Short mmCIF file of C-alpha atoms and ligand atoms in Angstrom, two decimals:
data_model
loop_
_atom_site.label_atom_id
_atom_site.label_comp_id
_atom_site.label_asym_id
_atom_site.label_seq_id
_atom_site.Cartn_x
_atom_site.Cartn_y
_atom_site.Cartn_z
CA MET A 20 0.00 -0.10 0.03
CA VAL A 21 2.64 2.49 1.16
CA SER A 22 4.84 1.56 -1.84
CA THR A 23 1.99 1.93 -4.27
CA LEU A 24 1.50 5.42 -2.83
CA LEU A 25 5.12 6.14 -3.12
CA THR A 26 5.34 5.01 -6.65
CA LEU A 27 2.25 6.97 -7.62
CA SER A 28 3.73 10.24 -6.01
CA VAL A 29 7.01 9.91 -7.98
CA LEU A 30 5.24 9.13 -11.16
CA VAL A 31 3.23 12.41 -10.48
CA LEU A 32 6.41 14.49 -9.64
CA VAL A 33 8.12 13.29 -12.91
CA GLY A 34 5.19 14.11 -14.91
CA ILE A 35 5.17 17.63 -13.30
CA ALA A 36 9.08 18.02 -13.89
CA ILE A 37 8.75 17.01 -17.70
CA TRP A 38 5.90 19.48 -18.03
CA GLN A 39 7.79 22.29 -16.51
CA MET A 40 10.80 21.21 -18.86
CA THR A 41 8.76 21.59 -21.89
CA LYS A 42 7.65 25.18 -20.80
CA ILE A 43 10.87 26.37 -20.16
CA PHE A 44 12.15 24.87 -23.73
CA GLU A 45 9.11 26.68 -25.45
CA LEU A 46 10.21 30.21 -23.58
CA SER A 47 13.69 29.77 -24.75
CA GLN A 48 12.93 29.34 -28.59
CA PHE A 49 13.55 32.62 -30.72
CA GLN A 50 10.30 34.11 -32.00
CA THR A 51 11.23 33.69 -35.66
CA GLU A 52 9.59 31.51 -38.30
CA ASN A 53 8.10 29.39 -35.40
CA SER A 54 5.69 32.01 -34.50
CA GLN A 55 2.57 30.76 -32.67
CA VAL A 56 0.42 33.22 -34.93
CA ALA A 57 -0.96 31.23 -38.09
CA ASN A 58 0.02 33.10 -41.37
CA ASP A 59 -1.98 32.46 -44.63
CA LYS A 60 -0.01 29.26 -45.70
CA ASP A 61 -1.02 27.44 -42.29
CA ASN A 62 -4.58 28.39 -42.64
CA LYS A 63 -4.75 27.23 -46.14
CA MET A 64 -3.21 24.04 -45.10
CA ASN A 65 -5.61 23.58 -42.21
CA GLY A 66 -8.57 24.35 -44.61
CA TYR A 67 -7.38 21.48 -46.96
CA LEU A 68 -7.25 19.29 -43.87
CA MET A 69 -10.74 19.89 -43.11
CA PHE A 70 -11.51 18.58 -46.48
CA ALA A 71 -9.29 15.76 -45.94
CA PHE A 72 -10.77 14.74 -42.57
CA LEU A 73 -14.39 14.81 -44.27
CA ILE A 74 -13.42 12.61 -46.86
CA PHE A 75 -11.79 10.28 -44.06
CA ILE A 76 -15.01 10.22 -42.18
CA TYR A 77 -17.38 9.62 -45.53
CA GLY A 78 -14.83 6.88 -46.42
CA ILE A 79 -15.01 5.08 -43.05
CA THR A 80 -18.80 5.36 -42.96
CA ILE A 81 -19.23 3.70 -46.48
CA PHE A 82 -16.32 1.12 -45.60
CA SER A 83 -18.44 0.35 -42.43
CA LEU A 84 -21.88 0.07 -44.03
CA VAL A 85 -20.35 -2.30 -46.74
CA LYS A 86 -18.49 -4.61 -44.46
CA TYR A 87 -20.62 -4.86 -41.27
CA THR A 88 -24.35 -4.48 -42.50
CA LYS A 89 -24.40 -8.55 -42.69
CA VAL A 90 -23.81 -8.50 -38.84
CA LEU A 91 -27.30 -6.71 -38.18
CA LEU A 92 -29.99 -8.89 -36.80
CA PRO A 93 -32.12 -10.88 -39.13
CA GLU A 94 -35.73 -10.31 -39.93
CA ALA A 95 -37.66 -9.77 -36.93
CA ALA A 96 -39.32 -13.12 -35.52
CA SER A 97 -42.30 -11.45 -33.60
CA ALA A 98 -45.53 -9.93 -34.34
CA HIS A 99 -44.34 -6.71 -33.09
CA GLY A 100 -40.83 -6.80 -34.46
CA SER A 101 -41.63 -5.29 -37.93
CA ASP A 102 -43.24 -1.99 -36.32
CA TYR A 103 -40.15 -1.71 -34.27
CA ASP A 104 -37.62 -1.92 -37.06
CA THR A 105 -39.72 0.56 -39.03
CA LEU A 106 -39.20 2.99 -36.01
CA MET A 107 -35.81 2.21 -35.99
CA TRP A 108 -35.08 2.71 -39.63
CA ILE A 109 -36.97 6.01 -40.12
CA SER A 110 -35.22 7.40 -37.10
CA MET A 111 -31.70 6.21 -38.47
CA ALA A 112 -32.57 7.39 -41.85
CA ILE A 113 -33.26 11.00 -40.78
CA ILE A 114 -30.29 10.82 -38.39
CA PHE A 115 -27.89 9.77 -41.20
CA PHE A 116 -29.41 12.19 -43.69
CA VAL A 117 -28.91 15.27 -41.41
CA GLN A 118 -25.41 14.16 -40.33
CA THR A 119 -24.31 13.63 -43.70
CA LEU A 120 -25.54 16.87 -45.13
CA THR A 121 -24.46 19.00 -41.97
CA GLN A 122 -20.86 17.43 -41.56
CA ALA A 123 -20.39 18.42 -45.23
CA LEU A 124 -21.32 22.08 -44.57
CA LEU A 125 -19.37 22.09 -41.41
CA HIS A 126 -16.09 21.24 -43.16
CA TYR A 127 -16.72 23.24 -46.31
CA PHE A 128 -17.45 26.39 -44.37
CA ALA A 129 -14.27 25.61 -42.41
CA TYR A 130 -12.31 25.61 -45.65
CA LYS A 131 -14.00 28.44 -47.42
CA TYR A 132 -13.85 30.99 -44.67
CA HIS A 133 -10.35 30.06 -43.40
CA GLY A 134 -8.30 32.96 -42.09
CA LYS A 135 -6.83 35.21 -44.62
CA GLU A 136 -4.73 38.48 -44.26
CA GLY A 137 -6.89 41.33 -44.11
CA ARG A 138 -10.18 39.51 -43.99
CA LYS A 139 -12.78 40.34 -41.16
CA ALA A 140 -15.58 38.08 -39.71
CA LEU A 141 -18.87 39.73 -39.85
CA PHE A 142 -20.39 40.35 -36.31
CA PHE A 143 -24.04 40.26 -35.90
CA ALA A 144 -25.75 40.12 -32.55
CA ASP A 145 -28.59 38.10 -33.49
CA ASN A 146 -30.96 36.99 -36.45
CA ASP A 147 -34.57 36.10 -35.47
CA LYS A 148 -35.09 34.58 -38.80
CA LEU A 149 -32.13 32.05 -38.55
CA GLU A 150 -33.03 31.26 -34.97
CA LEU A 151 -36.57 30.52 -35.84
CA ILE A 152 -35.51 28.09 -38.61
CA TRP A 153 -33.01 25.94 -36.79
CA THR A 154 -35.60 25.86 -33.69
CA ILE A 155 -38.72 24.94 -35.38
CA ILE A 156 -37.31 22.50 -37.81
CA PRO A 157 -35.82 20.32 -34.77
CA VAL A 158 -38.99 20.79 -32.93
CA ILE A 159 -41.16 19.60 -35.46
CA THR A 160 -38.81 16.62 -36.32
CA LEU A 161 -38.32 15.80 -32.91
CA ALA A 162 -41.84 15.87 -31.95
CA GLY A 163 -42.92 13.81 -34.88
CA LEU A 164 -40.24 11.17 -33.85
CA ILE A 165 -41.22 11.15 -30.30
CA LEU A 166 -45.09 10.92 -30.88
CA TYR A 167 -44.32 8.03 -33.61
CA GLY A 168 -42.00 6.25 -31.00
CA LEU A 169 -44.67 6.77 -27.97
CA TYR A 170 -47.52 5.11 -30.59
CA THR A 171 -45.43 2.51 -31.26
CA TRP A 172 -44.46 1.77 -27.43
CA THR A 173 -47.93 1.59 -26.58
CA GLU A 174 -48.98 -0.57 -29.39
CA ILE A 175 -46.29 -3.06 -28.47
CA MET A 176 -46.77 -2.79 -24.57
CA PHE A 177 -50.37 -2.70 -24.08
CA ASP A 178 -51.91 -4.63 -26.96
CA ASN A 179 -53.59 -7.43 -24.98
CA ALA A 180 -56.76 -7.47 -26.38
CA GLU A 181 -57.39 -10.77 -28.06
CA ASP A 182 -55.09 -13.28 -26.42
CA ASP A 183 -54.91 -16.08 -24.06
CA PRO A 184 -50.84 -15.88 -23.61
CA ILE A 185 -48.64 -18.47 -22.04
CA THR A 186 -47.21 -17.05 -18.66
CA ILE A 187 -43.44 -17.82 -18.21
CA GLU A 188 -41.33 -16.45 -15.25
CA LEU A 189 -37.91 -15.58 -16.17
CA TYR A 190 -35.60 -15.61 -13.06
CA ALA A 191 -32.12 -13.94 -13.47
CA GLN A 192 -29.17 -14.29 -11.14
CA GLN A 193 -25.48 -14.10 -11.64
CA PHE A 194 -25.07 -15.83 -14.08
CA ASN A 195 -27.98 -17.97 -15.51
CA TRP A 196 -31.48 -17.78 -16.40
CA THR A 197 -34.24 -20.00 -15.02
CA ALA A 198 -37.63 -20.04 -16.61
CA ARG A 199 -40.77 -21.31 -14.92
CA TYR A 200 -44.08 -22.03 -16.67
CA ALA A 201 -47.27 -21.56 -15.08
CA GLY A 202 -48.37 -24.89 -15.77
CA GLU A 203 -52.08 -26.15 -16.41
CA ASP A 204 -53.83 -23.27 -14.51
CA ASN A 205 -51.49 -20.76 -16.31
CA VAL A 206 -51.14 -18.85 -12.75
CA LEU A 207 -47.54 -18.76 -11.13
CA GLY A 208 -47.21 -19.92 -7.66
CA ASP A 209 -46.22 -17.22 -5.12
CA ALA A 210 -42.30 -17.06 -4.98
CA ASN A 211 -40.03 -15.30 -2.48
CA VAL A 212 -36.09 -15.15 -2.40
CA ARG A 213 -36.25 -16.10 1.33
CA LEU A 214 -37.96 -19.63 0.40
CA ILE A 215 -35.13 -20.54 -1.53
CA ASP A 216 -34.05 -24.00 -0.67
CA ILE A 217 -31.42 -25.49 -2.88
CA ASP A 218 -31.30 -28.78 -0.79
CA ASN A 219 -34.86 -29.58 -1.68
CA ALA A 220 -34.87 -28.38 -5.32
CA ASN A 221 -36.60 -25.06 -4.60
CA ILE A 222 -33.97 -22.85 -6.44
CA LEU A 223 -36.58 -20.36 -7.54
CA GLY A 224 -38.04 -19.64 -3.80
CA ILE A 225 -41.55 -21.12 -4.73
CA ASP A 226 -44.17 -21.09 -1.93
CA THR A 227 -44.91 -24.77 -1.66
CA ALA A 228 -48.26 -23.68 0.36
CA ASP A 229 -49.46 -21.85 -2.73
CA PRO A 230 -51.87 -24.35 -4.45
CA ASN A 231 -50.96 -22.54 -8.12
CA ALA A 232 -47.47 -23.53 -7.48
CA ASN A 233 -47.72 -27.30 -7.76
CA ASP A 234 -48.19 -27.48 -11.63
CA ASP A 235 -45.34 -25.05 -12.46
CA VAL A 236 -42.58 -26.34 -14.75
CA ILE A 237 -39.07 -25.13 -14.19
CA VAL A 238 -36.93 -25.37 -17.18
CA LYS A 239 -33.38 -24.27 -18.63
CA GLU A 240 -34.79 -23.88 -21.99
CA ILE A 241 -37.70 -21.89 -23.58
CA HIS A 242 -40.33 -23.60 -25.66
CA ILE A 243 -42.84 -21.57 -27.44
CA PRO A 244 -45.48 -22.66 -29.97
CA VAL A 245 -45.31 -20.29 -32.85
CA GLY A 246 -48.45 -17.67 -33.20
CA ARG A 247 -49.22 -17.95 -29.55
CA LYS A 248 -48.50 -14.97 -27.18
CA VAL A 249 -45.96 -15.32 -24.51
CA HIS A 250 -46.24 -13.30 -21.27
CA PHE A 251 -43.13 -13.02 -19.44
CA LYS A 252 -42.80 -12.07 -15.77
CA MET A 253 -38.97 -11.32 -14.58
CA ARG A 254 -37.46 -11.53 -11.18
CA SER A 255 -33.72 -10.82 -10.19
CA GLN A 256 -32.19 -12.66 -7.23
CA ASP A 257 -29.09 -10.36 -6.93
CA VAL A 258 -28.49 -7.25 -9.25
CA LEU A 259 -29.95 -5.61 -12.04
CA HIS A 260 -30.02 -7.91 -15.12
CA SER A 261 -31.86 -7.52 -18.55
CA ALA A 262 -33.71 -9.95 -20.34
CA TYR A 263 -32.99 -9.34 -23.94
CA PHE A 264 -34.35 -11.44 -26.89
CA PRO A 265 -32.74 -9.93 -30.07
CA HIS A 266 -34.57 -11.78 -32.48
CA PHE A 267 -37.93 -10.94 -31.01
CA ARG A 268 -36.97 -7.29 -30.51
CA ALA A 269 -37.69 -7.44 -27.02
CA GLN A 270 -36.02 -6.28 -23.91
CA MET A 271 -36.91 -6.09 -20.18
CA ASN A 272 -34.80 -5.02 -17.25
CA CYS A 273 -35.10 -7.51 -14.30
CA VAL A 274 -34.96 -5.78 -11.08
CA PRO A 275 -34.47 -7.19 -7.72
CA GLY A 276 -37.69 -6.79 -5.27
CA MET A 277 -40.01 -6.46 -8.13
CA VAL A 278 -41.61 -8.06 -10.98
CA THR A 279 -41.26 -6.55 -14.45
CA GLU A 280 -43.12 -7.81 -17.63
CA PHE A 281 -43.22 -8.05 -21.33
CA ALA A 282 -45.49 -9.86 -23.65
CA PHE A 283 -44.69 -11.15 -27.53
CA THR A 284 -45.97 -13.45 -30.15
CA PRO A 285 -43.30 -15.38 -31.86
CA THR A 286 -44.04 -15.74 -35.62
CA ILE A 287 -41.30 -17.71 -37.23
CA THR A 288 -40.24 -21.24 -35.85
CA THR A 289 -36.58 -21.97 -35.34
CA ALA A 290 -36.92 -24.73 -38.33
CA ASP A 291 -37.96 -22.01 -40.51
CA MET A 292 -35.58 -19.28 -39.62
CA ARG A 293 -32.85 -21.85 -40.10
CA GLN A 294 -34.11 -22.19 -43.37
CA LYS A 295 -33.80 -18.32 -44.42
CA LYS A 296 -30.99 -17.13 -46.76
CA GLU A 297 -29.57 -14.52 -44.22
CA ILE A 298 -29.24 -16.87 -41.36
CA GLN A 299 -27.58 -19.66 -43.64
CA ASP A 300 -25.05 -17.03 -44.98
CA LYS A 301 -24.43 -16.11 -41.11
CA VAL A 302 -24.07 -19.93 -40.00
CA LYS A 303 -21.53 -20.40 -42.87
CA ARG A 304 -19.42 -17.31 -41.84
CA ILE A 305 -19.44 -18.35 -38.20
CA ASN A 306 -18.57 -22.01 -39.24
CA ALA A 307 -15.58 -20.73 -41.40
CA ILE A 308 -14.11 -18.97 -38.54
CA ARG A 309 -14.86 -21.89 -36.39
CA ALA A 310 -13.10 -24.46 -38.77
CA GLU A 311 -10.23 -22.28 -38.83
CA LYS A 312 -9.97 -22.37 -34.90
CA ALA A 313 -10.64 -26.06 -35.04
CA ALA A 314 -7.58 -26.48 -37.08
CA LYS A 315 -5.37 -24.65 -34.79
CA GLY A 316 -6.81 -27.03 -31.85
CA GLU A 317 -8.48 -23.93 -30.06
CA PRO A 318 -11.62 -24.08 -28.04
CA ASN A 319 -14.94 -23.16 -28.74
CA SER A 320 -14.55 -24.39 -32.65
CA ASP A 321 -17.17 -26.85 -33.08
CA PRO A 322 -19.77 -26.20 -35.79
CA TRP A 323 -22.74 -23.58 -34.76
CA GLU A 324 -26.09 -24.06 -35.60
CA PHE A 325 -28.68 -20.86 -35.10
CA ASP A 326 -30.88 -20.76 -32.16
CA TYR A 327 -32.93 -18.16 -30.68
CA VAL A 328 -31.49 -16.95 -27.39
CA LEU A 329 -32.30 -15.12 -24.48
CA LEU A 330 -29.44 -12.83 -23.22
CA CYS A 331 -28.55 -10.68 -20.52
CA ASN A 332 -28.19 -6.97 -21.59
CA LYS A 333 -26.68 -5.55 -18.44
CA ILE A 334 -23.10 -5.62 -17.57
CA CYS A 335 -24.14 -7.91 -14.31
CA GLY A 336 -20.62 -9.22 -13.36
CA LYS A 337 -17.57 -11.09 -14.68
CA SER A 338 -19.80 -13.72 -16.43
CA HIS A 339 -22.13 -11.75 -17.78
CA TYR A 340 -21.15 -12.17 -21.43
CA ASN A 341 -21.98 -15.97 -20.49
CA MET A 342 -25.84 -15.51 -19.26
CA GLN A 343 -27.99 -17.03 -21.86
CA MET A 344 -30.52 -19.41 -22.70
CA ARG A 345 -31.69 -21.40 -25.77
CA ILE A 346 -35.27 -20.40 -26.97
CA VAL A 347 -36.83 -22.91 -29.25
CA VAL A 348 -40.08 -21.91 -31.35
CA GLU A 349 -41.83 -24.76 -32.81
CA THR A 350 -45.55 -25.87 -33.71
CA GLU A 351 -48.35 -26.34 -31.27
CA GLU A 352 -47.92 -30.30 -31.33
CA GLU A 353 -43.96 -30.21 -30.84
CA TYR A 354 -44.57 -27.99 -27.92
CA ASN A 355 -47.21 -29.93 -26.16
CA LYS A 356 -45.02 -32.97 -26.88
CA TRP A 357 -41.91 -31.26 -24.88
CA MET A 358 -44.12 -29.86 -22.29
CA ALA A 359 -45.69 -33.38 -21.45
CA GLU A 360 -42.18 -34.53 -20.65
CA GLN A 361 -41.38 -32.00 -18.30
CA SER A 362 -41.86 -32.69 -14.51
CA THR A 363 -43.95 -30.16 -12.58
CA PHE A 364 -42.55 -28.54 -9.32
CA GLY A 365 -44.98 -30.47 -7.28
CA LYS A 366 -43.30 -33.72 -8.55
CA SER A 367 -39.90 -32.77 -7.95
CA ILE A 368 -40.61 -31.53 -4.25
CA ALA A 369 -42.22 -34.77 -3.69
CA ALA A 370 -39.51 -36.61 -5.15
CA ASN A 371 -36.80 -35.17 -2.66
CU1 CU B 407 -27.03 -10.73 -15.95
#
């Protein structure tokens, strides 16, 4: 501890010494060609450099668009997903257009009006017309985007008119997910962190006295029938986590001490998604990288197959990156068959 402090103070002192020495060095220089005042040549040079930098920005933008567009998420696999994507693409298009235009203007003006011997800047205190224009246009655009966003949000979050959703609880903890189906009655049994009893297979702290808990089904992989709404209720055991379903365009924080909710309807089965061209291309690309790793004998190099996933999207600790669960979207029959194979909470408790 003391030695760390000592090392730190020595480093700081050395830093100050170097800084003072450069200052002395600067002061000792003769004020000839090395003048700090920019001349016409310097100003012109800086004007050109502004243009060069603009070309660099556009170049790197085009490069990224060409090279990295393929890593974007595939087609949305939920009923609300296309609304969400449209909202994002409209916002992105407006931002992209305005950014491209203003960036060019900024650099062009910096070049056009670069410093010149004898040129003086025009000064005026204010201009009502200009201020009106640059206030009104953003206000209208932003109001439009925000209203459209709110409308989409309400559509996604509060559209529960039809349905008979399947209720599934997602339980987050450092560093894994556990899911609990509400069972035959579609009502989750009460649960509390104080009731957790690892030795008796009660990992979610389910209240054994609650009759609704008996038919609950605890699993480590989610299966959902395509076209059926799923109502997720999230809990967290320890810290903030975030349930992120990238392919279904859904995300909700999991907060210790409260239940958060999100519902969506999956529209494409896992099997159908695997047939899509963009997914097959992605699988090919990833497996090419994996084959290279396998040739070198590196880990995580077995061939990969596409699956929907639930990820944690909050930096919740050192193994956060590994916090994921497989989601299988299948036909109603396949789902029923899978569900029939699962054991209920009541049965596993009785077996203990
Ligand atoms: Cu997490």
